[in-house]
């Protein structure tokens, strides 16, 4: 699909995800109404407000600085900090629109919803939605931190906390956005020239997927081990504004957390490790199919595709965690989904690394890049 055709569904998706997140943020105020307690219990209301708070123009109580001490100066200072908070939210919504449109445009162009690619396009665009939201939260975080009045104090830990706050709402909003985007893409691709799926040597595809999965496994298996994660948390020093980067590094490097089975029953330990195995299996399978789904296997296409594959592996492992979690009776069903969508920054980091690594392996293993259909390639080999 050409970029001219792909821009329409990308813009539709960008507008929809922005409106849905704005609506979700506006709904956070409704949870403060007196009648809410008769519909939801206190724990559910608290959890829902935490989900929606990153997209709400109404700042949390006590989160903004009150400015100078006393009189008109305090009022003026408070108004300035409130304006900073509003600016942060404006930047956040503009950024989520831009990041989603850029990613969706590229994905619909490289994985058009034709020739059996529609499910892959849907899953890729869905996975890109929380990535775009995370990037938007990251870009707008400095303004949000400064609006609290103590931006120079432990700036990097504050930045890590803001980035981790995008919440599971982006996963649910991303599903609706992906459905609309792919539906519009199907309509715009009706009269387009068909683009058959490329033929990729199975051995080369499996080897490339294995190398890409090994890059992701570096985070899941090695960096996420308790002692290594603790070293990442505490070993990097610094001074002034850039001191204490441990929390931020964990956000962008760790896809999980695990320790030896001595800390709990072996059965439970194996069950939780099954979630890690599921993550790597999903990543491997997605990377195995990715070169054949792309219209061209370029470095940007493999990088973006690998990011989406890593996000889906992460979500699959989190869904398995939901199935084995026994806290629903204590904290309620909403809390069960509270960790859905966490780890997106690390998925972005290692997806960007896994994609080019898989592409280099694919080229070295014999998967050549062509824009031709498998039938034409076969005829050339016969000649």
Short mmCIF file of C-alpha atoms in Angstrom, two decimals:
data_model
loop_
_atom_site.label_atom_id
_atom_site.label_comp_id
_atom_site.label_asym_id
_atom_site.label_seq_id
_atom_site.Cartn_x
_atom_site.Cartn_y
_atom_site.Cartn_z
CA UNK A 1 0.00 0.00 0.00
CA UNK A 2 1.35 3.42 -0.93
CA UNK A 3 1.84 6.11 1.68
CA UNK A 4 -0.89 8.17 -0.02
CA UNK A 5 -3.42 5.42 0.70
CA UNK A 6 -2.01 4.56 4.12
CA UNK A 7 -2.20 8.13 5.46
CA UNK A 8 -6.02 8.06 5.63
CA UNK A 9 -6.35 5.12 8.08
CA UNK A 10 -3.36 6.40 10.05
CA UNK A 11 -5.01 9.81 10.54
CA UNK A 12 -8.32 8.18 11.47
CA UNK A 13 -6.56 6.04 14.05
CA UNK A 14 -4.58 8.98 15.40
CA UNK A 15 -7.71 11.08 15.87
CA UNK A 16 -9.58 8.18 17.47
CA UNK A 17 -6.88 7.28 20.01
CA UNK A 18 -6.49 10.95 20.95
CA UNK A 19 -10.23 11.40 21.43
CA UNK A 20 -10.59 8.16 23.38
CA UNK A 21 -7.73 9.05 25.73
CA UNK A 22 -9.12 12.56 26.17
CA UNK A 23 -12.54 11.06 26.99
CA UNK A 24 -10.91 8.63 29.41
CA UNK A 25 -9.08 11.49 31.14
CA UNK A 26 -12.27 13.54 31.35
CA UNK A 27 -14.06 10.54 32.89
CA UNK A 28 -11.63 10.61 35.80
CA UNK A 29 -13.51 13.58 37.23
CA UNK A 30 -16.77 11.60 37.14
CA UNK A 31 -15.24 9.05 39.51
CA UNK A 32 -15.00 11.78 42.15
CA UNK A 33 -18.77 12.30 42.25
CA UNK A 34 -20.65 11.28 45.36
CA UNK A 35 -22.82 8.64 43.67
CA UNK A 36 -19.84 6.71 42.37
CA UNK A 37 -19.46 4.81 45.63
CA UNK A 38 -22.87 3.24 45.12
CA UNK A 39 -21.75 1.76 41.80
CA UNK A 40 -18.13 0.80 42.53
CA UNK A 41 -16.36 -0.03 45.75
CA UNK A 42 -13.64 2.27 47.07
CA UNK A 43 -10.77 0.08 45.85
CA UNK A 44 -12.18 -0.07 42.32
CA UNK A 45 -12.68 3.70 42.19
CA UNK A 46 -9.13 4.30 43.39
CA UNK A 47 -7.68 1.93 40.80
CA UNK A 48 -9.73 3.38 37.94
CA UNK A 49 -8.67 6.89 38.89
CA UNK A 50 -5.04 5.77 38.85
CA UNK A 51 -5.56 4.37 35.34
CA UNK A 52 -7.12 7.57 34.01
CA UNK A 53 -5.07 10.17 35.91
CA UNK A 54 -2.21 10.40 33.31
CA UNK A 55 -4.75 11.64 30.73
CA UNK A 56 -6.81 13.93 32.96
CA UNK A 57 -6.61 17.71 32.77
CA UNK A 58 -7.69 17.80 36.41
CA UNK A 59 -4.45 17.41 38.40
CA UNK A 60 -4.40 15.08 41.40
CA UNK A 61 -5.03 16.86 44.69
CA UNK A 62 -1.83 18.25 46.15
CA UNK A 63 0.26 17.36 43.08
CA UNK A 64 0.90 20.97 42.07
CA UNK A 65 3.09 23.46 43.86
CA UNK A 66 1.27 26.28 45.65
CA UNK A 67 3.83 28.80 44.45
CA UNK A 68 5.29 31.35 46.81
CA UNK A 69 4.21 31.64 50.40
CA UNK A 70 1.28 33.95 51.10
CA UNK A 71 -0.90 36.53 49.40
CA UNK A 72 -1.19 37.29 45.71
CA UNK A 73 2.24 35.82 45.06
CA UNK A 74 0.99 32.39 46.16
CA UNK A 75 -2.07 32.68 43.93
CA UNK A 76 0.03 33.76 40.96
CA UNK A 77 2.57 31.01 41.55
CA UNK A 78 -0.16 28.37 41.85
CA UNK A 79 -1.73 29.55 38.59
CA UNK A 80 1.62 29.32 36.81
CA UNK A 81 2.16 25.76 38.00
CA UNK A 82 -1.39 24.89 36.95
CA UNK A 83 -0.63 26.31 33.50
CA UNK A 84 2.47 24.14 33.34
CA UNK A 85 0.35 21.08 34.10
CA UNK A 86 -2.09 22.02 31.32
CA UNK A 87 0.84 22.51 28.95
CA UNK A 88 2.14 19.04 29.82
CA UNK A 89 -1.25 17.50 28.98
CA UNK A 90 -1.48 19.46 25.72
CA UNK A 91 1.96 18.24 24.71
CA UNK A 92 0.96 14.70 25.73
CA UNK A 93 -2.14 14.60 23.53
CA UNK A 94 -0.40 16.17 20.53
CA UNK A 95 2.51 13.75 20.95
CA UNK A 96 0.28 10.66 21.17
CA UNK A 97 -1.42 11.74 17.95
CA UNK A 98 1.90 12.30 16.16
CA UNK A 99 3.57 9.12 17.40
CA UNK A 100 0.57 6.93 16.64
CA UNK A 101 0.07 8.38 13.15
CA UNK A 102 3.77 7.95 12.33
CA UNK A 103 3.82 4.32 13.49
CA UNK A 104 0.45 3.36 12.02
CA UNK A 105 1.34 4.97 8.68
CA UNK A 106 4.54 2.95 8.51
CA UNK A 107 2.89 -0.30 9.62
CA UNK A 108 -0.05 -0.04 7.22
CA UNK A 109 2.39 0.79 4.43
CA UNK A 110 4.74 -2.14 5.17
CA UNK A 111 2.11 -4.66 6.36
CA UNK A 112 -0.97 -3.75 4.28
CA UNK A 113 -4.19 -5.56 5.28
CA UNK A 114 -4.32 -7.58 2.05
CA UNK A 115 -3.25 -11.06 0.93
CA UNK A 116 -3.91 -12.62 4.34
CA UNK A 117 -2.07 -9.92 6.29
CA UNK A 118 -5.13 -8.38 8.00
CA UNK A 119 -4.71 -10.16 11.39
CA UNK A 120 -1.02 -9.23 11.45
CA UNK A 121 -1.82 -5.60 10.63
CA UNK A 122 -4.44 -5.48 13.37
CA UNK A 123 -2.09 -6.94 15.99
CA UNK A 124 0.78 -4.68 14.94
CA UNK A 125 -1.29 -1.49 15.11
CA UNK A 126 -2.79 -2.60 18.44
CA UNK A 127 0.69 -3.20 19.85
CA UNK A 128 1.85 0.19 18.59
CA UNK A 129 -0.87 2.08 20.51
CA UNK A 130 0.65 1.63 24.01
CA UNK A 131 4.09 2.33 22.53
CA UNK A 132 2.86 5.66 21.14
CA UNK A 133 1.24 6.48 24.49
CA UNK A 134 4.45 5.67 26.37
CA UNK A 135 6.49 7.89 24.06
CA UNK A 136 3.95 10.70 24.48
CA UNK A 137 4.08 10.41 28.28
CA UNK A 138 7.90 10.46 28.11
CA UNK A 139 8.01 13.59 25.96
CA UNK A 140 5.57 15.49 28.18
CA UNK A 141 7.04 14.30 31.49
CA UNK A 142 9.44 17.25 32.11
CA UNK A 143 6.58 19.80 32.09
CA UNK A 144 4.54 17.59 34.42
CA UNK A 145 7.44 17.21 36.84
CA UNK A 146 8.18 20.94 36.88
CA UNK A 147 4.49 21.68 37.60
CA UNK A 148 4.92 19.92 40.94
CA UNK A 149 7.38 22.60 42.01
CA UNK A 150 10.37 20.37 42.74
CA UNK A 151 11.66 19.32 39.35
CA UNK A 152 15.30 19.59 40.39
CA UNK A 153 14.86 17.05 43.21
CA UNK A 154 15.46 13.43 42.15
CA UNK A 155 14.51 14.29 38.57
CA UNK A 156 15.36 10.89 37.04
CA UNK A 157 13.36 8.83 39.59
CA UNK A 158 10.44 11.22 39.04
CA UNK A 159 10.81 10.78 35.29
CA UNK A 160 10.73 7.00 35.70
CA UNK A 161 7.56 7.23 37.78
CA UNK A 162 5.79 9.39 35.19
CA UNK A 163 6.77 7.09 32.32
CA UNK A 164 5.44 4.07 34.20
CA UNK A 165 2.07 5.75 34.76
CA UNK A 166 0.57 5.41 31.26
CA UNK A 167 -1.45 2.48 32.55
CA UNK A 168 -3.53 -0.35 31.05
CA UNK A 169 -6.07 2.09 29.62
CA UNK A 170 -3.88 2.48 26.53
CA UNK A 171 -4.09 -1.26 25.84
CA UNK A 172 -7.90 -1.22 25.81
CA UNK A 173 -8.07 2.03 23.86
CA UNK A 174 -5.52 0.60 21.43
CA UNK A 175 -7.84 -2.30 20.54
CA UNK A 176 -10.65 0.01 19.43
CA UNK A 177 -8.18 2.22 17.59
CA UNK A 178 -6.59 -0.72 15.78
CA UNK A 179 -9.97 -2.07 14.67
CA UNK A 180 -10.97 1.28 13.20
CA UNK A 181 -7.57 1.82 11.57
CA UNK A 182 -7.50 -1.57 9.88
CA UNK A 183 -11.14 -1.27 8.76
CA UNK A 184 -10.42 2.04 7.05
CA UNK A 185 -7.19 0.60 5.62
CA UNK A 186 -9.13 -2.29 4.11
CA UNK A 187 -11.48 0.16 2.43
CA UNK A 188 -8.69 2.32 1.03
CA UNK A 189 -6.80 -0.77 -0.24
CA UNK A 190 -9.72 -2.14 -2.29
CA UNK A 191 -8.52 -0.79 -5.64
CA UNK A 192 -4.81 -0.97 -4.84
CA UNK A 193 -2.43 -3.23 -6.70
CA UNK A 194 -2.15 -6.59 -4.86
CA UNK A 195 1.10 -7.16 -2.99
CA UNK A 196 1.69 -10.93 -2.58
CA UNK A 197 3.52 -12.14 0.50
CA UNK A 198 7.23 -12.64 0.02
CA UNK A 199 8.85 -16.04 0.02
CA UNK A 200 11.46 -16.34 2.78
CA UNK A 201 13.67 -19.44 3.19
CA UNK A 202 12.34 -21.24 6.29
CA UNK A 203 15.79 -21.96 7.70
CA UNK A 204 16.88 -18.32 7.35
CA UNK A 205 13.63 -17.10 8.91
CA UNK A 206 13.98 -19.46 11.89
CA UNK A 207 17.60 -18.47 12.45
CA UNK A 208 16.78 -14.77 12.25
CA UNK A 209 13.91 -15.21 14.70
CA UNK A 210 16.19 -17.08 17.08
CA UNK A 211 18.78 -14.29 17.06
CA UNK A 212 16.14 -11.61 17.57
CA UNK A 213 14.58 -13.60 20.41
CA UNK A 214 18.01 -14.01 22.01
CA UNK A 215 18.32 -10.21 22.14
CA UNK A 216 14.97 -9.98 23.95
CA UNK A 217 15.98 -12.88 26.21
CA UNK A 218 18.97 -10.80 27.34
CA UNK A 219 16.49 -8.64 29.23
CA UNK A 220 14.08 -11.40 30.31
CA UNK A 221 16.67 -13.91 31.50
CA UNK A 222 19.82 -11.98 32.43
CA UNK A 223 19.00 -8.36 33.24
CA UNK A 224 15.76 -9.26 35.03
CA UNK A 225 17.48 -11.62 37.46
CA UNK A 226 17.23 -10.20 40.97
CA UNK A 227 20.92 -9.64 41.65
CA UNK A 228 21.56 -8.11 38.22
CA UNK A 229 18.49 -5.89 38.48
CA UNK A 230 19.64 -4.73 41.92
CA UNK A 231 23.07 -3.89 40.48
CA UNK A 232 21.41 -1.84 37.71
CA UNK A 233 19.30 -0.10 40.35
CA UNK A 234 22.16 0.93 42.63
CA UNK A 235 25.49 0.91 40.79
CA UNK A 236 25.14 3.95 38.55
CA UNK A 237 25.86 7.16 40.36
CA UNK A 238 25.84 10.73 39.29
CA UNK A 239 25.42 14.18 40.66
CA UNK A 240 22.91 17.00 40.64
CA UNK A 241 19.91 16.78 38.34
CA UNK A 242 21.05 13.49 36.75
CA UNK A 243 21.68 11.60 39.98
CA UNK A 244 20.03 8.27 40.86
CA UNK A 245 19.29 6.92 37.34
CA UNK A 246 18.57 3.39 38.62
CA UNK A 247 14.76 3.61 38.44
CA UNK A 248 14.89 5.01 34.92
CA UNK A 249 17.33 2.33 33.75
CA UNK A 250 15.06 -0.40 35.12
CA UNK A 251 12.14 1.06 33.19
CA UNK A 252 13.99 0.90 29.88
CA UNK A 253 15.99 -2.32 30.39
CA UNK A 254 13.92 -4.85 32.37
CA UNK A 255 11.10 -6.88 30.80
CA UNK A 256 10.50 -8.96 33.91
CA UNK A 257 11.72 -9.90 37.36
CA UNK A 258 12.71 -13.27 38.74
CA UNK A 259 14.80 -14.93 41.41
CA UNK A 260 15.77 -18.41 42.57
CA UNK A 261 12.97 -20.87 43.49
CA UNK A 262 14.25 -20.99 47.07
CA UNK A 263 12.08 -17.96 47.92
CA UNK A 264 8.80 -19.83 47.30
CA UNK A 265 7.18 -23.13 46.26
CA UNK A 266 8.79 -24.70 43.20
CA UNK A 267 5.44 -25.15 41.47
CA UNK A 268 4.61 -21.46 41.70
CA UNK A 269 8.11 -20.54 40.54
CA UNK A 270 7.79 -22.78 37.46
CA UNK A 271 4.34 -21.34 36.70
CA UNK A 272 5.68 -17.80 36.71
CA UNK A 273 8.66 -18.83 34.60
CA UNK A 274 6.17 -20.31 32.11
CA UNK A 275 5.01 -16.73 31.52
CA UNK A 276 8.57 -15.77 30.58
CA UNK A 277 8.80 -18.76 28.24
CA UNK A 278 5.48 -17.74 26.67
CA UNK A 279 6.82 -14.23 26.08
CA UNK A 280 9.89 -15.51 24.25
CA UNK A 281 7.80 -18.02 22.27
CA UNK A 282 5.46 -15.27 21.06
CA UNK A 283 8.41 -13.07 20.13
CA UNK A 284 10.08 -15.92 18.22
CA UNK A 285 6.93 -16.82 16.32
CA UNK A 286 6.23 -13.19 15.40
CA UNK A 287 9.80 -12.62 14.21
CA UNK A 288 9.61 -15.88 12.27
CA UNK A 289 6.60 -14.59 10.31
CA UNK A 290 7.62 -10.95 10.08
CA UNK A 291 9.93 -11.04 7.01
CA UNK A 292 7.21 -12.73 4.95
CA UNK A 293 4.56 -10.25 6.06
CA UNK A 294 6.56 -7.14 5.20
CA UNK A 295 6.45 -5.79 1.67
CA UNK A 296 10.15 -4.95 2.08
CA UNK A 297 12.49 -6.14 4.81
CA UNK A 298 14.33 -2.92 5.65
CA UNK A 299 15.99 -1.97 8.93
CA UNK A 300 13.20 0.44 10.03
CA UNK A 301 10.51 -2.10 9.10
CA UNK A 302 12.16 -4.90 11.05
CA UNK A 303 12.81 -2.62 14.02
CA UNK A 304 9.20 -1.42 14.25
CA UNK A 305 7.91 -4.94 13.63
CA UNK A 306 10.16 -6.34 16.35
CA UNK A 307 8.94 -3.69 18.79
CA UNK A 308 5.35 -4.79 18.12
CA UNK A 309 6.38 -8.45 18.48
CA UNK A 310 8.06 -7.74 21.82
CA UNK A 311 5.02 -5.83 23.07
CA UNK A 312 2.81 -8.78 22.16
CA UNK A 313 5.11 -11.19 23.94
CA UNK A 314 4.99 -8.95 27.00
CA UNK A 315 1.18 -8.74 26.90
CA UNK A 316 0.87 -12.51 26.47
CA UNK A 317 2.97 -13.11 29.56
CA UNK A 318 0.94 -10.57 31.52
CA UNK A 319 -2.32 -12.25 30.50
CA UNK A 320 -0.94 -15.54 31.81
CA UNK A 321 -0.07 -13.77 35.05
CA UNK A 322 -3.68 -12.61 35.23
CA UNK A 323 -4.86 -16.21 34.93
CA UNK A 324 -2.73 -17.38 37.87
CA UNK A 325 -3.24 -14.33 40.08
CA UNK A 326 -5.28 -15.12 43.20
CA UNK A 327 -5.67 -11.57 44.54
CA UNK A 328 -8.94 -10.81 42.72
CA UNK A 329 -10.99 -11.66 45.82
CA UNK A 330 -8.92 -9.25 47.89
CA UNK A 331 -8.36 -6.28 45.56
CA UNK A 332 -11.23 -6.66 43.09
CA UNK A 333 -11.36 -7.46 39.37
CA UNK A 334 -10.11 -4.05 38.20
CA UNK A 335 -6.86 -4.42 40.14
CA UNK A 336 -6.31 -7.68 38.26
CA UNK A 337 -5.54 -5.67 35.10
CA UNK A 338 -3.42 -3.03 36.82
CA UNK A 339 -0.12 -4.41 35.53
CA UNK A 340 -1.32 -4.85 31.95
CA UNK A 341 0.88 -2.74 29.68
CA UNK A 342 3.79 -2.32 32.09
CA UNK A 343 7.26 -2.83 30.64
CA UNK A 344 6.52 -1.06 27.34
CA UNK A 345 9.70 1.10 27.54
CA UNK A 346 11.89 -2.02 27.82
CA UNK A 347 9.94 -3.66 24.98
CA UNK A 348 10.71 -0.60 22.87
CA UNK A 349 14.41 -0.75 23.74
CA UNK A 350 14.95 -4.41 22.99
CA UNK A 351 12.56 -4.51 20.07
CA UNK A 352 14.61 -1.82 18.34
CA UNK A 353 17.73 -3.93 18.95
CA UNK A 354 16.15 -7.28 18.02
CA UNK A 355 14.80 -6.16 14.65
CA UNK A 356 18.11 -5.16 13.01
CA UNK A 357 19.84 -8.19 14.58
CA UNK A 358 17.23 -10.48 13.01
CA UNK A 359 17.57 -8.70 9.66
CA UNK A 360 21.36 -9.05 9.58
CA UNK A 361 21.01 -12.75 10.39
CA UNK A 362 18.36 -13.16 7.71
CA UNK A 363 20.60 -11.60 5.06
CA UNK A 364 23.61 -13.66 6.10
CA UNK A 365 21.54 -16.86 6.13
CA UNK A 366 20.33 -16.36 2.57
CA UNK A 367 17.12 -14.35 2.81
CA UNK A 368 17.66 -11.87 -0.03
CA UNK A 369 15.66 -8.67 -0.34
CA UNK A 370 13.46 -8.31 -3.38
CA UNK A 371 10.22 -6.52 -4.11
CA UNK A 372 9.02 -9.27 -6.44
CA UNK A 373 6.37 -11.88 -5.91
CA UNK A 374 7.30 -15.49 -5.12
CA UNK A 375 6.03 -16.63 -8.54
CA UNK A 376 8.36 -14.31 -10.41
CA UNK A 377 11.27 -15.29 -8.19
CA UNK A 378 10.63 -18.95 -8.96
CA UNK A 379 10.55 -18.27 -12.70
CA UNK A 380 13.88 -16.48 -12.49
CA UNK A 381 15.41 -19.43 -10.66
CA UNK A 382 14.09 -21.78 -13.35
CA UNK A 383 15.73 -19.71 -16.08
#
